Structures are given as C-alpha cells and as structure tokens.
Amino acid sequence: MKLLSCRETTRLVSQGLDRELAFGERVALRVHFAICLGCRRAARQMKFLRRAVRELPART
Amino acid sequence: MRAPDDFRAQLEALRPYLLRYANLQLRDAASAEDAVQEALLAALAGQASFAGRANLRTWLTGILKHKIVDAIRRQAREPVVSAEADEELADFDDLFTERGHWNERPAAWGDPDGALEQAQFFRALETCLERLPSRTARVFMLREHLGLETGEICKELDITPTHCWVLLYRARMTLRECLQQTWFAK
C-alpha cells in the first residue's frame, strides 16, 4: 500500500467530506493518522469548520 | 392578525441582516441587494404562509436561501475573471515541504465548541470567508452552509467534480489557517 504524504492526506480528508471514500482510501488515511498528529488535528478542524459555517451568520 | 404595515416594518428591520447574509454568499453587492429585494417581495406576498410561525427571521432566511441559489445560477453563466482563476490555483507551497509534509504542524484548537457560543467568533469566521477568492467562497458556502451535494454544485456552476473538490479543499485549508491565526492562536 502506498503511504500518503500530509498534503495528500489533507486532500483526501477534505474529499471525504464531499464524497464517499473507497475502502483503500479509508485504510490509507487511518494508517497515516496513526503516525501523524498534525493531520489528525487538521481533519478535526475541517469537520469543525463545517459545523461552524452551518450556524452562520453571527447573531448580532 | 397583524396590520400589514406592521409586518412590512418588521421585514424592513431585518434588511441589514439579510444583506450581510446574502453578501457573504454572493460576494457581489448588487446581486446581494437584488436577492434580498426579491426575498422581501416574496415574503410580503406570502405573508399568509408565515402566519403562526414563531420566527420571522428564520422564515425569511429560508426564502432568501432560494433567491441566493437562483442568483448563483445566474452568476455561473458569467465568465470567471482570469486573475481570480489564478488566485484559485495558488498552491499551498508554504504549508507543506517539497515531499508533502507539514512545514509547521497544525496547532491544537482549545475549546472549539466554546467558540460556537461566541458572536465574536462568527465575526472572525466571516472575515476569513471574505478573504477567500469569490468563486471559491461561493462553492464553499453552497456546500457547507446551504448543504448542497457536490454533484448539484458542479451542475449549477458548470464545473467538474474534481475542480469542485479542489476549490473546497483550498477553502477549507485557507479558512483553517486563517482561523488559527485570527482566533485560536489568540
């Protein structure tokens, strides 16, 4: 199996929010996450962005 | 039953909010004004269907969302300015090394849920959104705010799924970086 770089990982995480990932893609992500704290954080933050943007605009 | 003038005044009072909301998604003052005007007219005509509902703002925002999607459809037929196309393609060269690893590892965000309770956080988010190239922002808002599927977005804007994913990826990475700097690092 091909190992993903962080650039490829973030790209795939983003696509995972827009389409269903293939089994192989999900496995590759999991392998990368196991060794990369930065990408785990980036993934969590992209999901958080989605929640925040749904609640726009500011109630002022 | 409310007097019609009273209803009209209540709608008018919401105009500034509606304009800000439309601008955030359309990124064009004239189109935003038009969309809001259409929504307000539709609301006046549809006053009967509001009767009894709790929240005028929510009801009106719902009408405006449809007008915004219509406006984006119309905008999609206009050619993209080439400078903007270039901007969309700018790569994250400073974010990753040549081999594709983080130059600087993303920091942890303390208490993001707490941020969602703060109006100021949403102001910061709006400011970050305003900095995105306008087409990127439109695609991102269609997807993440209005919740359209990428298939629909591609069709509306006449772009390929791959292009759509690239724009969404750029939007997410740029916003992540922007919020990191303007909110979470503070």
XYZ file of C-alpha atoms in Angstrom:
246
model
C 0.000 0.000 0.000
C 1.136 3.489 -0.863
C 1.859 5.757 2.083
C 0.251 9.174 1.951
C 2.026 12.478 2.466
C 0.379 15.121 4.628
C -0.591 17.078 1.534
C -2.335 14.020 0.077
C -3.897 13.192 3.429
C -5.474 16.620 3.895
C -6.762 16.493 0.326
C -8.378 13.125 0.966
C -9.829 14.245 4.287
C -11.443 17.161 2.505
C -12.854 14.903 -0.221
C -14.163 12.611 2.476
C -16.464 15.472 3.462
C -17.843 15.610 -0.087
C -17.914 12.046 -1.386
C -17.749 8.526 -0.040
C -14.141 7.360 0.118
C -13.121 3.952 -1.222
C -12.102 1.278 1.264
C -8.446 1.598 0.300
C -8.539 5.351 0.789
C -10.016 4.979 4.244
C -7.353 2.473 5.233
C -4.587 4.732 3.912
C -5.983 7.600 5.972
C -6.142 5.511 9.107
C -2.532 4.409 8.682
C -1.409 7.991 8.218
C -3.415 9.280 11.179
C -1.793 6.679 13.408
C 1.568 8.353 12.928
C 0.659 11.995 12.266
C -0.740 14.322 14.907
C -0.802 17.298 12.522
C -3.144 15.583 10.091
C -5.392 14.331 12.897
C -5.761 17.917 14.045
C -6.311 19.250 10.539
C -9.037 16.638 9.971
C -10.795 17.531 13.200
C -10.572 21.223 12.356
C -12.059 20.791 8.879
C -15.036 18.984 10.414
C -15.383 21.722 12.982
C -15.428 24.307 10.172
C -18.438 22.582 8.680
C -20.364 22.830 11.954
C -19.394 26.469 12.421
C -20.333 27.522 8.894
C -23.759 25.877 9.179
C -24.507 28.225 12.058
C -23.558 31.425 10.288
C -24.120 34.320 10.351
C -23.227 35.866 13.700
C -26.233 36.769 15.794
C -25.519 40.417 16.235
C -53.848 39.340 12.906
C -51.142 41.944 12.421
C -51.643 45.076 10.395
C -49.837 44.849 7.013
C -47.767 47.968 7.753
C -46.533 46.393 10.912
C -45.445 43.300 9.017
C -43.689 45.420 6.415
C -41.813 47.288 9.137
C -40.702 44.036 10.715
C -39.368 42.830 7.366
C -37.545 46.114 6.793
C -35.905 45.858 10.189
C -34.299 42.605 9.076
C -32.901 44.032 5.848
C -29.352 44.764 7.163
C -29.069 41.221 8.482
C -30.337 39.785 5.188
C -27.896 41.872 3.179
C -24.949 40.711 5.231
C -26.113 37.127 4.862
C -26.521 37.430 1.072
C -23.195 39.233 0.653
C -21.358 36.510 2.468
C -22.507 34.018 -0.132
C -22.817 36.035 -3.318
C -19.786 38.274 -2.851
C -21.320 40.938 -5.010
C -23.186 43.909 -3.545
C -25.573 44.369 -6.478
C -26.578 40.695 -6.652
C -26.973 40.630 -2.878
C -29.302 43.665 -2.979
C -31.359 42.057 -5.724
C -31.651 38.747 -3.895
C -32.736 40.490 -0.682
C -35.252 42.636 -2.555
C -36.732 39.527 -4.212
C -36.909 37.748 -0.878
C -38.652 40.677 0.802
C -41.197 40.929 -2.009
C -41.837 37.212 -1.855
C -42.261 37.486 1.913
C -44.806 40.295 1.559
C -46.724 38.287 -0.996
C -46.539 35.217 1.196
C -47.443 36.808 4.488
C -50.309 34.362 4.940
C -47.918 31.415 4.918
C -45.944 32.980 7.757
C -48.988 33.354 9.995
C -48.491 31.468 13.201
C -44.829 30.651 12.753
C -42.547 31.561 15.586
C -39.548 33.137 13.975
C -39.751 35.715 11.198
C -36.006 35.795 10.727
C -35.734 32.032 10.204
C -38.663 32.043 7.786
C -37.202 34.958 5.828
C -33.732 33.397 5.741
C -35.313 30.299 4.223
C -36.826 32.359 1.416
C -33.559 34.216 0.872
C -31.598 30.956 0.549
C -33.613 30.068 -2.549
C -33.028 33.514 -4.038
C -29.301 33.144 -3.374
C -29.128 29.814 -5.192
C -31.006 31.406 -8.121
C -28.527 34.289 -8.166
C -25.538 31.921 -8.096
C -27.028 30.095 -11.058
C -27.164 33.362 -12.954
C -23.617 34.311 -11.918
C -22.357 30.933 -13.112
C -23.116 31.938 -16.671
C -20.743 34.867 -16.429
C -17.105 34.220 -17.309
C -14.575 33.999 -14.476
C -12.027 36.803 -14.436
C -8.641 35.268 -15.185
C -6.899 36.918 -12.220
C -9.346 35.165 -9.977
C -8.772 31.825 -11.692
C -5.044 32.260 -10.994
C -5.711 33.065 -7.402
C -7.772 29.915 -7.042
C -4.886 27.848 -8.296
C -2.285 29.287 -5.937
C -0.758 26.287 -4.206
C -0.064 25.812 -0.514
C 3.665 25.890 -1.110
C 4.474 27.420 2.234
C 2.238 24.991 4.108
C 3.972 21.784 3.027
C 7.548 20.774 2.283
C 8.566 19.559 -1.141
C 7.887 16.000 -0.017
C 4.407 16.944 1.126
C 4.911 17.089 4.885
C 3.764 19.921 7.144
C 6.191 22.799 7.331
C 4.583 23.688 10.600
C 2.341 21.192 12.290
C -1.210 22.457 12.886
C -1.695 23.509 16.496
C -4.460 22.095 18.664
C -7.573 24.264 18.913
C -8.589 24.781 22.503
C -12.325 24.570 23.142
C -13.759 24.954 19.611
C -17.239 24.208 20.989
C -16.907 27.194 23.275
C -16.138 29.336 20.222
C -19.523 28.400 18.755
C -21.145 30.148 21.698
C -19.476 33.454 20.906
C -20.791 36.000 18.409
C -17.246 37.333 18.068
C -16.028 34.008 16.780
C -18.567 34.129 13.963
C -17.373 37.626 13.104
C -13.852 36.258 12.798
C -15.136 33.431 10.609
C -16.976 35.893 8.363
C -13.822 37.961 7.989
C -11.881 34.844 6.960
C -14.598 33.949 4.437
C -14.426 37.431 2.936
C -10.744 36.901 2.210
C -11.377 33.868 0.002
C -11.483 34.335 -3.781
C -15.156 34.879 -4.558
C -15.853 31.775 -6.621
C -14.110 29.594 -4.058
C -16.230 31.209 -1.352
C -19.450 30.656 -3.313
C -18.730 26.969 -3.846
C -17.762 26.564 -0.206
C -20.938 28.248 1.070
C -23.143 26.236 -1.287
C -21.597 23.092 0.107
C -21.051 23.838 3.773
C -23.682 26.413 4.582
C -26.537 25.568 2.240
C -25.670 21.861 2.297
C -25.889 21.173 -1.444
C -24.276 17.966 -2.712
C -21.147 18.472 -4.831
C -22.993 16.922 -7.779
C -25.570 19.711 -7.674
C -22.899 22.379 -7.258
C -20.990 21.083 -10.302
C -24.157 21.173 -12.323
C -25.174 24.655 -11.198
C -21.738 26.159 -11.750
C -20.825 24.007 -14.728
C -17.525 22.747 -13.302
C -16.130 19.203 -12.988
C -16.339 17.278 -9.697
C -12.545 17.304 -9.489
C -12.459 21.071 -9.822
C -15.163 21.341 -7.196
C -13.150 19.202 -4.740
C -10.051 21.275 -5.371
C -11.923 24.508 -4.613
C -13.445 23.034 -1.449
C -10.050 21.746 -0.316
C -8.489 25.177 -0.822
C -11.328 26.876 1.004
C -11.068 24.538 3.994
C -7.288 24.751 4.249
C -7.272 28.521 3.880
C -10.038 29.019 6.435
C -8.360 26.629 8.848
C -5.168 28.637 8.599
C -6.999 31.961 8.885
C -8.960 30.938 11.989
C -5.790 29.559 13.512
C -4.138 32.961 13.148
C -7.044 35.266 13.900
C -8.855 33.327 16.602
C -7.358 30.193 18.064
C -3.799 31.477 18.439
C -5.071 34.452 20.460
